[in-house]
Amino acid sequence: MTGRSDLTIFAELDLDASRYTAAQQKLLREATRTTLNIEQNFRSLGIKSSAEFDLMRRKVQNSFDMIAASSKATANDILRAEKAKAAQLQRINEQQYGKQIRFIDDLKTHWKGYLTTIIGIGYAAKQVIDASLQMERITSTMNAVTDSAEQTAGALS
């Protein structure tokens, strides 16, 4: 320290918010333009973006929410709207992701076929095990009669 106590610090405050606001508006315009360009490119390809699918889902949900919140909607109206919402969301999901069958739904639909296959595999496995046991018995019997594994192998071939 120099021992001087007469040092002065100057600070300049820029209280003009218009430059900050203008920069924020420019950033927003550029982001919007980029988003619109991306959406236009998806349309040029003949497909929808994930953002567009999300927007479609929000519109469906908002429509349902408006009906459910309406004081004029009856319980039947709300029930019908709920079914329509579920169907519409399913169509949107299928359009975006393709038709996907859940394992449980597939199992419910085809359980008899799966059960038949499992029983058939079990039966075939039992037949193989039974044949193996029978061959083991024959081999043991032949070994006892011929007194040698080589003679048994020759007799079985």
Short mmCIF file of N, CA and C in Angstrom, two decimals:
data_model
loop_
_atom_site.label_atom_id
_atom_site.label_comp_id
_atom_site.label_asym_id
_atom_site.label_seq_id
_atom_site.Cartn_x
_atom_site.Cartn_y
_atom_site.Cartn_z
N MET A 1 0.83 -1.16 0.00
CA MET A 1 0.00 0.00 0.00
C MET A 1 0.88 1.24 0.00
N THR A 2 0.48 2.29 -0.71
CA THR A 2 1.30 3.50 -0.87
C THR A 2 1.07 4.51 0.23
N GLY A 3 0.09 4.31 1.00
CA GLY A 3 -0.22 5.28 2.05
C GLY A 3 -1.08 6.41 1.56
N ARG A 4 -1.46 6.39 0.31
CA ARG A 4 -2.32 7.47 -0.21
C ARG A 4 -3.76 7.08 0.02
N SER A 5 -4.51 7.95 0.50
CA SER A 5 -5.93 7.70 0.71
C SER A 5 -6.79 8.50 -0.23
N ASP A 6 -6.21 9.17 -1.20
CA ASP A 6 -6.99 10.00 -2.12
C ASP A 6 -7.24 9.32 -3.45
N LEU A 7 -7.13 7.97 -3.53
CA LEU A 7 -7.40 7.26 -4.77
C LEU A 7 -8.91 7.25 -5.02
N THR A 8 -9.28 7.43 -6.24
CA THR A 8 -10.69 7.45 -6.61
C THR A 8 -10.94 6.37 -7.66
N ILE A 9 -12.03 5.66 -7.48
CA ILE A 9 -12.42 4.64 -8.45
C ILE A 9 -13.63 5.16 -9.20
N PHE A 10 -13.54 5.04 -10.54
CA PHE A 10 -14.64 5.47 -11.37
C PHE A 10 -15.28 4.23 -12.00
N ALA A 11 -16.56 4.22 -12.00
CA ALA A 11 -17.31 3.12 -12.64
C ALA A 11 -18.36 3.74 -13.52
N GLU A 12 -18.48 3.16 -14.70
CA GLU A 12 -19.50 3.67 -15.62
C GLU A 12 -20.62 2.65 -15.69
N LEU A 13 -21.80 3.06 -15.38
CA LEU A 13 -22.97 2.20 -15.45
C LEU A 13 -23.75 2.55 -16.69
N ASP A 14 -24.05 1.53 -17.46
CA ASP A 14 -24.86 1.76 -18.66
C ASP A 14 -26.29 1.37 -18.30
N LEU A 15 -27.08 2.33 -18.01
CA LEU A 15 -28.45 2.09 -17.60
C LEU A 15 -29.41 2.07 -18.78
N ASP A 16 -28.87 2.14 -20.00
CA ASP A 16 -29.70 2.11 -21.19
C ASP A 16 -30.00 0.65 -21.55
N ALA A 17 -31.20 0.20 -21.28
CA ALA A 17 -31.59 -1.20 -21.51
C ALA A 17 -31.96 -1.47 -22.95
N SER A 18 -32.03 -0.45 -23.77
CA SER A 18 -32.50 -0.65 -25.15
C SER A 18 -31.52 -1.52 -25.95
N ARG A 19 -30.21 -1.39 -25.71
CA ARG A 19 -29.24 -2.23 -26.43
C ARG A 19 -29.41 -3.70 -26.02
N TYR A 20 -29.62 -3.94 -24.73
CA TYR A 20 -29.82 -5.30 -24.24
C TYR A 20 -31.11 -5.89 -24.83
N THR A 21 -32.17 -5.11 -24.81
CA THR A 21 -33.46 -5.55 -25.36
C THR A 21 -33.34 -5.83 -26.85
N ALA A 22 -32.65 -4.97 -27.58
CA ALA A 22 -32.47 -5.16 -29.02
C ALA A 22 -31.68 -6.44 -29.30
N ALA A 23 -30.66 -6.72 -28.51
CA ALA A 23 -29.86 -7.93 -28.70
C ALA A 23 -30.70 -9.18 -28.43
N GLN A 24 -31.54 -9.11 -27.39
CA GLN A 24 -32.41 -10.24 -27.08
C GLN A 24 -33.43 -10.47 -28.19
N GLN A 25 -33.98 -9.41 -28.74
CA GLN A 25 -34.95 -9.53 -29.83
C GLN A 25 -34.29 -10.10 -31.08
N LYS A 26 -33.05 -9.70 -31.35
CA LYS A 26 -32.33 -10.22 -32.51
C LYS A 26 -32.08 -11.72 -32.33
N LEU A 27 -31.68 -12.13 -31.14
CA LEU A 27 -31.46 -13.53 -30.84
C LEU A 27 -32.74 -14.35 -31.03
N LEU A 28 -33.86 -13.82 -30.56
CA LEU A 28 -35.15 -14.49 -30.72
C LEU A 28 -35.53 -14.63 -32.19
N ARG A 29 -35.32 -13.56 -32.98
CA ARG A 29 -35.63 -13.62 -34.41
C ARG A 29 -34.79 -14.68 -35.12
N GLU A 30 -33.51 -14.75 -34.79
CA GLU A 30 -32.63 -15.73 -35.42
C GLU A 30 -33.02 -17.17 -35.03
N ALA A 31 -33.37 -17.37 -33.78
CA ALA A 31 -33.81 -18.69 -33.33
C ALA A 31 -35.11 -19.09 -34.03
N THR A 32 -36.03 -18.15 -34.14
CA THR A 32 -37.31 -18.42 -34.81
C THR A 32 -37.08 -18.74 -36.29
N ARG A 33 -36.21 -17.98 -36.94
CA ARG A 33 -35.92 -18.20 -38.36
C ARG A 33 -35.30 -19.59 -38.54
N THR A 34 -34.38 -19.97 -37.67
CA THR A 34 -33.76 -21.30 -37.76
C THR A 34 -34.79 -22.40 -37.58
N THR A 35 -35.68 -22.24 -36.61
CA THR A 35 -36.73 -23.23 -36.36
C THR A 35 -37.64 -23.34 -37.57
N LEU A 36 -38.04 -22.22 -38.13
CA LEU A 36 -38.91 -22.25 -39.31
C LEU A 36 -38.20 -22.90 -40.49
N ASN A 37 -36.91 -22.65 -40.65
CA ASN A 37 -36.16 -23.29 -41.74
C ASN A 37 -36.12 -24.81 -41.55
N ILE A 38 -35.93 -25.25 -40.33
CA ILE A 38 -35.91 -26.69 -40.06
C ILE A 38 -37.28 -27.30 -40.38
N GLU A 39 -38.35 -26.64 -39.93
CA GLU A 39 -39.71 -27.14 -40.21
C GLU A 39 -39.96 -27.17 -41.72
N GLN A 40 -39.50 -26.16 -42.43
CA GLN A 40 -39.68 -26.12 -43.89
C GLN A 40 -38.93 -27.27 -44.55
N ASN A 41 -37.75 -27.58 -44.05
CA ASN A 41 -36.99 -28.70 -44.61
C ASN A 41 -37.70 -30.03 -44.36
N PHE A 42 -38.30 -30.20 -43.20
CA PHE A 42 -39.08 -31.42 -42.94
C PHE A 42 -40.26 -31.50 -43.92
N ARG A 43 -40.94 -30.40 -44.12
CA ARG A 43 -42.08 -30.39 -45.07
C ARG A 43 -41.62 -30.72 -46.48
N SER A 44 -40.45 -30.20 -46.86
CA SER A 44 -39.91 -30.50 -48.19
C SER A 44 -39.65 -31.98 -48.36
N LEU A 45 -39.31 -32.64 -47.27
CA LEU A 45 -39.10 -34.09 -47.31
C LEU A 45 -40.40 -34.87 -47.22
N GLY A 46 -41.49 -34.16 -46.95
CA GLY A 46 -42.79 -34.82 -46.86
C GLY A 46 -43.03 -35.49 -45.52
N ILE A 47 -42.33 -35.05 -44.49
CA ILE A 47 -42.50 -35.63 -43.16
C ILE A 47 -42.67 -34.51 -42.14
N LYS A 48 -43.10 -34.90 -40.96
CA LYS A 48 -43.28 -33.94 -39.87
C LYS A 48 -42.13 -34.10 -38.88
N SER A 49 -41.78 -33.01 -38.24
CA SER A 49 -40.74 -33.06 -37.22
C SER A 49 -41.33 -33.51 -35.89
N SER A 50 -40.48 -33.86 -34.96
CA SER A 50 -40.94 -34.24 -33.62
C SER A 50 -41.66 -33.07 -32.97
N ALA A 51 -41.18 -31.87 -33.22
CA ALA A 51 -41.83 -30.68 -32.64
C ALA A 51 -43.26 -30.55 -33.16
N GLU A 52 -43.46 -30.86 -34.42
CA GLU A 52 -44.82 -30.77 -34.99
C GLU A 52 -45.73 -31.84 -34.39
N PHE A 53 -45.20 -33.04 -34.20
CA PHE A 53 -46.00 -34.10 -33.56
C PHE A 53 -46.34 -33.71 -32.12
N ASP A 54 -45.37 -33.14 -31.41
CA ASP A 54 -45.62 -32.69 -30.04
C ASP A 54 -46.71 -31.62 -30.01
N LEU A 55 -46.66 -30.70 -30.98
CA LEU A 55 -47.68 -29.66 -31.07
C LEU A 55 -49.06 -30.27 -31.34
N MET A 56 -49.11 -31.27 -32.20
CA MET A 56 -50.39 -31.94 -32.49
C MET A 56 -50.95 -32.58 -31.22
N ARG A 57 -50.07 -33.23 -30.44
CA ARG A 57 -50.52 -33.84 -29.18
C ARG A 57 -51.03 -32.78 -28.21
N ARG A 58 -50.33 -31.66 -28.11
CA ARG A 58 -50.77 -30.59 -27.20
C ARG A 58 -52.13 -30.03 -27.63
N LYS A 59 -52.35 -29.90 -28.92
CA LYS A 59 -53.65 -29.40 -29.41
C LYS A 59 -54.78 -30.36 -29.03
N VAL A 60 -54.52 -31.66 -29.19
CA VAL A 60 -55.53 -32.66 -28.82
C VAL A 60 -55.82 -32.58 -27.33
N GLN A 61 -54.77 -32.52 -26.52
CA GLN A 61 -54.94 -32.45 -25.06
C GLN A 61 -55.67 -31.16 -24.67
N ASN A 62 -55.30 -30.04 -25.29
CA ASN A 62 -55.96 -28.76 -24.98
C ASN A 62 -57.44 -28.80 -25.34
N SER A 63 -57.76 -29.41 -26.47
CA SER A 63 -59.16 -29.51 -26.88
C SER A 63 -59.95 -30.31 -25.86
N PHE A 64 -59.37 -31.44 -25.43
CA PHE A 64 -60.04 -32.24 -24.42
C PHE A 64 -60.20 -31.45 -23.12
N ASP A 65 -59.14 -30.78 -22.70
CA ASP A 65 -59.19 -30.01 -21.45
C ASP A 65 -60.28 -28.94 -21.50
N MET A 66 -60.44 -28.31 -22.64
CA MET A 66 -61.49 -27.28 -22.79
C MET A 66 -62.88 -27.89 -22.64
N ILE A 67 -63.07 -29.07 -23.22
CA ILE A 67 -64.37 -29.74 -23.10
C ILE A 67 -64.60 -30.16 -21.66
N ALA A 68 -63.59 -30.76 -21.03
CA ALA A 68 -63.73 -31.25 -19.66
C ALA A 68 -63.98 -30.10 -18.69
N ALA A 69 -63.41 -28.93 -18.96
CA ALA A 69 -63.56 -27.79 -18.06
C ALA A 69 -64.85 -27.00 -18.32
N SER A 70 -65.52 -27.30 -19.42
CA SER A 70 -66.73 -26.56 -19.78
C SER A 70 -67.86 -26.89 -18.80
N SER A 71 -68.54 -25.88 -18.35
CA SER A 71 -69.66 -26.11 -17.44
C SER A 71 -70.87 -26.69 -18.19
N LYS A 72 -70.86 -26.60 -19.49
CA LYS A 72 -71.98 -27.12 -20.28
C LYS A 72 -71.77 -28.58 -20.70
N ALA A 73 -70.56 -29.11 -20.50
CA ALA A 73 -70.28 -30.49 -20.92
C ALA A 73 -70.88 -31.47 -19.93
N THR A 74 -71.59 -32.45 -20.46
CA THR A 74 -72.16 -33.50 -19.61
C THR A 74 -71.11 -34.58 -19.40
N ALA A 75 -71.40 -35.48 -18.50
CA ALA A 75 -70.49 -36.60 -18.25
C ALA A 75 -70.32 -37.43 -19.52
N ASN A 76 -71.40 -37.58 -20.28
CA ASN A 76 -71.34 -38.33 -21.53
C ASN A 76 -70.45 -37.60 -22.54
N ASP A 77 -70.55 -36.26 -22.59
CA ASP A 77 -69.70 -35.48 -23.49
C ASP A 77 -68.23 -35.67 -23.14
N ILE A 78 -67.92 -35.64 -21.87
CA ILE A 78 -66.54 -35.80 -21.42
C ILE A 78 -66.03 -37.20 -21.73
N LEU A 79 -66.87 -38.19 -21.54
CA LEU A 79 -66.49 -39.57 -21.85
C LEU A 79 -66.20 -39.74 -23.34
N ARG A 80 -67.08 -39.20 -24.18
CA ARG A 80 -66.87 -39.28 -25.63
C ARG A 80 -65.60 -38.53 -26.02
N ALA A 81 -65.37 -37.38 -25.41
CA ALA A 81 -64.17 -36.59 -25.71
C ALA A 81 -62.91 -37.35 -25.28
N GLU A 82 -62.97 -38.03 -24.16
CA GLU A 82 -61.82 -38.82 -23.68
C GLU A 82 -61.50 -39.94 -24.66
N LYS A 83 -62.52 -40.63 -25.16
CA LYS A 83 -62.31 -41.69 -26.14
C LYS A 83 -61.73 -41.13 -27.45
N ALA A 84 -62.26 -39.99 -27.88
CA ALA A 84 -61.77 -39.37 -29.10
C ALA A 84 -60.31 -38.92 -28.92
N LYS A 85 -60.00 -38.38 -27.75
CA LYS A 85 -58.63 -37.94 -27.46
C LYS A 85 -57.68 -39.13 -27.53
N ALA A 86 -58.05 -40.24 -26.89
CA ALA A 86 -57.19 -41.43 -26.89
C ALA A 86 -56.97 -41.95 -28.31
N ALA A 87 -58.03 -41.97 -29.11
CA ALA A 87 -57.93 -42.46 -30.48
C ALA A 87 -57.04 -41.52 -31.31
N GLN A 88 -57.20 -40.22 -31.14
CA GLN A 88 -56.41 -39.26 -31.89
C GLN A 88 -54.94 -39.34 -31.50
N LEU A 89 -54.66 -39.46 -30.20
CA LEU A 89 -53.27 -39.58 -29.76
C LEU A 89 -52.64 -40.87 -30.29
N GLN A 90 -53.42 -41.94 -30.34
CA GLN A 90 -52.92 -43.18 -30.90
C GLN A 90 -52.58 -43.01 -32.38
N ARG A 91 -53.44 -42.33 -33.13
CA ARG A 91 -53.17 -42.09 -34.55
C ARG A 91 -51.89 -41.26 -34.73
N ILE A 92 -51.72 -40.24 -33.90
CA ILE A 92 -50.52 -39.40 -33.99
C ILE A 92 -49.28 -40.24 -33.68
N ASN A 93 -49.35 -41.04 -32.64
CA ASN A 93 -48.20 -41.89 -32.28
C ASN A 93 -47.89 -42.88 -33.38
N GLU A 94 -48.92 -43.48 -33.98
CA GLU A 94 -48.69 -44.42 -35.07
C GLU A 94 -48.11 -43.72 -36.28
N GLN A 95 -48.54 -42.49 -36.52
CA GLN A 95 -48.01 -41.73 -37.64
C GLN A 95 -46.54 -41.41 -37.41
N GLN A 96 -46.17 -41.09 -36.18
CA GLN A 96 -44.79 -40.74 -35.88
C GLN A 96 -43.89 -41.97 -35.75
N TYR A 97 -44.35 -42.98 -35.04
CA TYR A 97 -43.49 -44.12 -34.71
C TYR A 97 -43.83 -45.39 -35.48
N GLY A 98 -44.94 -45.40 -36.18
CA GLY A 98 -45.39 -46.63 -36.83
C GLY A 98 -46.24 -47.43 -35.87
N LYS A 99 -46.92 -48.41 -36.39
CA LYS A 99 -47.78 -49.23 -35.54
C LYS A 99 -46.92 -50.19 -34.76
N GLN A 100 -46.97 -50.04 -33.47
CA GLN A 100 -46.19 -50.90 -32.59
C GLN A 100 -47.15 -51.71 -31.74
N ILE A 101 -46.90 -53.00 -31.69
CA ILE A 101 -47.74 -53.87 -30.89
C ILE A 101 -47.02 -54.13 -29.59
N ARG A 102 -47.68 -53.84 -28.52
CA ARG A 102 -47.08 -54.12 -27.23
C ARG A 102 -47.06 -55.62 -27.00
N PHE A 103 -46.06 -56.08 -26.30
CA PHE A 103 -45.90 -57.51 -26.04
C PHE A 103 -47.13 -58.10 -25.36
N ILE A 104 -47.66 -57.40 -24.36
CA ILE A 104 -48.82 -57.92 -23.62
C ILE A 104 -50.03 -58.03 -24.55
N ASP A 105 -50.25 -57.02 -25.40
CA ASP A 105 -51.37 -57.07 -26.35
C ASP A 105 -51.20 -58.25 -27.30
N ASP A 106 -49.97 -58.45 -27.77
CA ASP A 106 -49.70 -59.55 -28.67
C ASP A 106 -49.91 -60.88 -27.96
N LEU A 107 -49.49 -60.96 -26.72
CA LEU A 107 -49.66 -62.18 -25.94
C LEU A 107 -51.15 -62.49 -25.73
N LYS A 108 -51.94 -61.46 -25.43
CA LYS A 108 -53.39 -61.66 -25.25
C LYS A 108 -54.03 -62.19 -26.53
N THR A 109 -53.60 -61.66 -27.65
CA THR A 109 -54.19 -62.04 -28.93
C THR A 109 -53.79 -63.45 -29.36
N HIS A 110 -52.55 -63.81 -29.13
CA HIS A 110 -52.03 -65.06 -29.67
C HIS A 110 -51.66 -66.09 -28.59
N TRP A 111 -52.25 -66.01 -27.43
CA TRP A 111 -51.84 -66.88 -26.32
C TRP A 111 -52.02 -68.36 -26.64
N LYS A 112 -53.07 -68.71 -27.38
CA LYS A 112 -53.30 -70.13 -27.69
C LYS A 112 -52.17 -70.68 -28.57
N GLY A 113 -51.76 -69.90 -29.54
CA GLY A 113 -50.66 -70.33 -30.41
C GLY A 113 -49.36 -70.48 -29.66
N TYR A 114 -49.08 -69.51 -28.76
CA TYR A 114 -47.86 -69.59 -27.96
C TYR A 114 -47.90 -70.81 -27.03
N LEU A 115 -49.06 -71.03 -26.42
CA LEU A 115 -49.19 -72.17 -25.51
C LEU A 115 -49.00 -73.48 -26.26
N THR A 116 -49.59 -73.58 -27.45
CA THR A 116 -49.44 -74.79 -28.27
C THR A 116 -47.97 -75.01 -28.62
N THR A 117 -47.27 -73.94 -28.98
CA THR A 117 -45.85 -74.04 -29.32
C THR A 117 -45.04 -74.51 -28.12
N ILE A 118 -45.32 -73.93 -26.95
CA ILE A 118 -44.58 -74.30 -25.74
C ILE A 118 -44.84 -75.77 -25.39
N ILE A 119 -46.10 -76.19 -25.50
CA ILE A 119 -46.43 -77.60 -25.22
C ILE A 119 -45.73 -78.50 -26.24
N GLY A 120 -45.71 -78.10 -27.50
CA GLY A 120 -45.05 -78.89 -28.54
C GLY A 120 -43.56 -79.02 -28.27
N ILE A 121 -42.94 -77.93 -27.87
CA ILE A 121 -41.50 -77.97 -27.56
C ILE A 121 -41.26 -78.87 -26.35
N GLY A 122 -42.11 -78.75 -25.35
CA GLY A 122 -41.99 -79.60 -24.16
C GLY A 122 -42.15 -81.07 -24.51
N TYR A 123 -43.12 -81.38 -25.37
CA TYR A 123 -43.36 -82.77 -25.78
C TYR A 123 -42.15 -83.30 -26.56
N ALA A 124 -41.62 -82.48 -27.47
CA ALA A 124 -40.44 -82.90 -28.25
C ALA A 124 -39.24 -83.12 -27.34
N ALA A 125 -39.06 -82.24 -26.35
CA ALA A 125 -37.96 -82.40 -25.41
C ALA A 125 -38.12 -83.70 -24.61
N LYS A 126 -39.35 -83.98 -24.20
CA LYS A 126 -39.62 -85.23 -23.45
C LYS A 126 -39.29 -86.44 -24.31
N GLN A 127 -39.65 -86.39 -25.60
CA GLN A 127 -39.37 -87.50 -26.51
C GLN A 127 -37.85 -87.72 -26.65
N VAL A 128 -37.11 -86.63 -26.75
CA VAL A 128 -35.65 -86.73 -26.87
C VAL A 128 -35.06 -87.33 -25.59
N ILE A 129 -35.53 -86.86 -24.45
CA ILE A 129 -35.04 -87.38 -23.16
C ILE A 129 -35.39 -88.86 -23.02
N ASP A 130 -36.64 -89.22 -23.36
CA ASP A 130 -37.06 -90.62 -23.27
C ASP A 130 -36.20 -91.50 -24.19
N ALA A 131 -35.94 -91.03 -25.41
CA ALA A 131 -35.13 -91.81 -26.35
C ALA A 131 -33.71 -91.95 -25.83
N SER A 132 -33.18 -90.90 -25.24
CA SER A 132 -31.83 -90.94 -24.67
C SER A 132 -31.76 -91.94 -23.52
N LEU A 133 -32.77 -91.92 -22.64
CA LEU A 133 -32.81 -92.87 -21.52
C LEU A 133 -32.94 -94.31 -22.02
N GLN A 134 -33.76 -94.51 -23.05
CA GLN A 134 -33.93 -95.86 -23.60
C GLN A 134 -32.62 -96.34 -24.22
N MET A 135 -31.91 -95.46 -24.92
CA MET A 135 -30.62 -95.83 -25.51
C MET A 135 -29.61 -96.16 -24.42
N GLU A 136 -29.66 -95.40 -23.33
CA GLU A 136 -28.77 -95.66 -22.18
C GLU A 136 -29.05 -97.05 -21.60
N ARG A 137 -30.33 -97.39 -21.47
CA ARG A 137 -30.70 -98.71 -20.94
C ARG A 137 -30.20 -99.83 -21.87
N ILE A 138 -30.40 -99.62 -23.17
CA ILE A 138 -29.96 -100.63 -24.15
C ILE A 138 -28.45 -100.80 -24.07
N THR A 139 -27.74 -99.68 -24.02
CA THR A 139 -26.27 -99.73 -23.95
C THR A 139 -25.82 -100.44 -22.68
N SER A 140 -26.45 -100.12 -21.55
CA SER A 140 -26.08 -100.77 -20.29
C SER A 140 -26.34 -102.27 -20.36
N THR A 141 -27.48 -102.64 -20.92
CA THR A 141 -27.82 -104.06 -21.05
C THR A 141 -26.81 -104.76 -21.95
N MET A 142 -26.49 -104.15 -23.07
CA MET A 142 -25.54 -104.75 -24.02
C MET A 142 -24.16 -104.87 -23.39
N ASN A 143 -23.74 -103.86 -22.62
CA ASN A 143 -22.44 -103.93 -21.93
C ASN A 143 -22.42 -105.10 -20.96
N ALA A 144 -23.53 -105.31 -20.28
CA ALA A 144 -23.60 -106.41 -19.32
C ALA A 144 -23.52 -107.76 -20.03
N VAL A 145 -24.15 -107.87 -21.20
CA VAL A 145 -24.19 -109.13 -21.94
C VAL A 145 -22.85 -109.39 -22.62
N THR A 146 -22.27 -108.37 -23.23
CA THR A 146 -21.04 -108.58 -24.02
C THR A 146 -19.77 -108.42 -23.21
N ASP A 147 -19.84 -107.92 -22.02
CA ASP A 147 -18.68 -107.72 -21.14
C ASP A 147 -17.69 -106.69 -21.66
N SER A 148 -18.05 -105.89 -22.70
CA SER A 148 -17.09 -104.90 -23.21
C SER A 148 -17.82 -103.80 -23.96
N ALA A 149 -17.37 -102.57 -23.77
CA ALA A 149 -17.97 -101.42 -24.46
C ALA A 149 -17.68 -101.48 -25.94
N GLU A 150 -16.51 -102.02 -26.33
CA GLU A 150 -16.15 -102.10 -27.76
C GLU A 150 -17.08 -103.08 -28.49
N GLN A 151 -17.37 -104.19 -27.87
CA GLN A 151 -18.27 -105.16 -28.48
C GLN A 151 -19.69 -104.58 -28.58
N THR A 152 -20.10 -103.78 -27.57
CA THR A 152 -21.43 -103.15 -27.60
C THR A 152 -21.49 -102.14 -28.73
N ALA A 153 -20.43 -101.32 -28.87
CA ALA A 153 -20.40 -100.31 -29.94
C ALA A 153 -20.47 -100.99 -31.30
N GLY A 154 -19.74 -102.12 -31.46
CA GLY A 154 -19.78 -102.86 -32.73
C GLY A 154 -21.14 -103.45 -33.00
N ALA A 155 -21.81 -103.93 -31.95
CA ALA A 155 -23.13 -104.54 -32.12
C ALA A 155 -24.19 -103.50 -32.44
N LEU A 156 -24.02 -102.27 -31.90
CA LEU A 156 -25.03 -101.23 -32.14
C LEU A 156 -24.84 -100.54 -33.49
N SER A 157 -23.66 -100.67 -34.12
CA SER A 157 -23.47 -99.98 -35.38
C SER A 157 -23.93 -100.75 -36.56
#
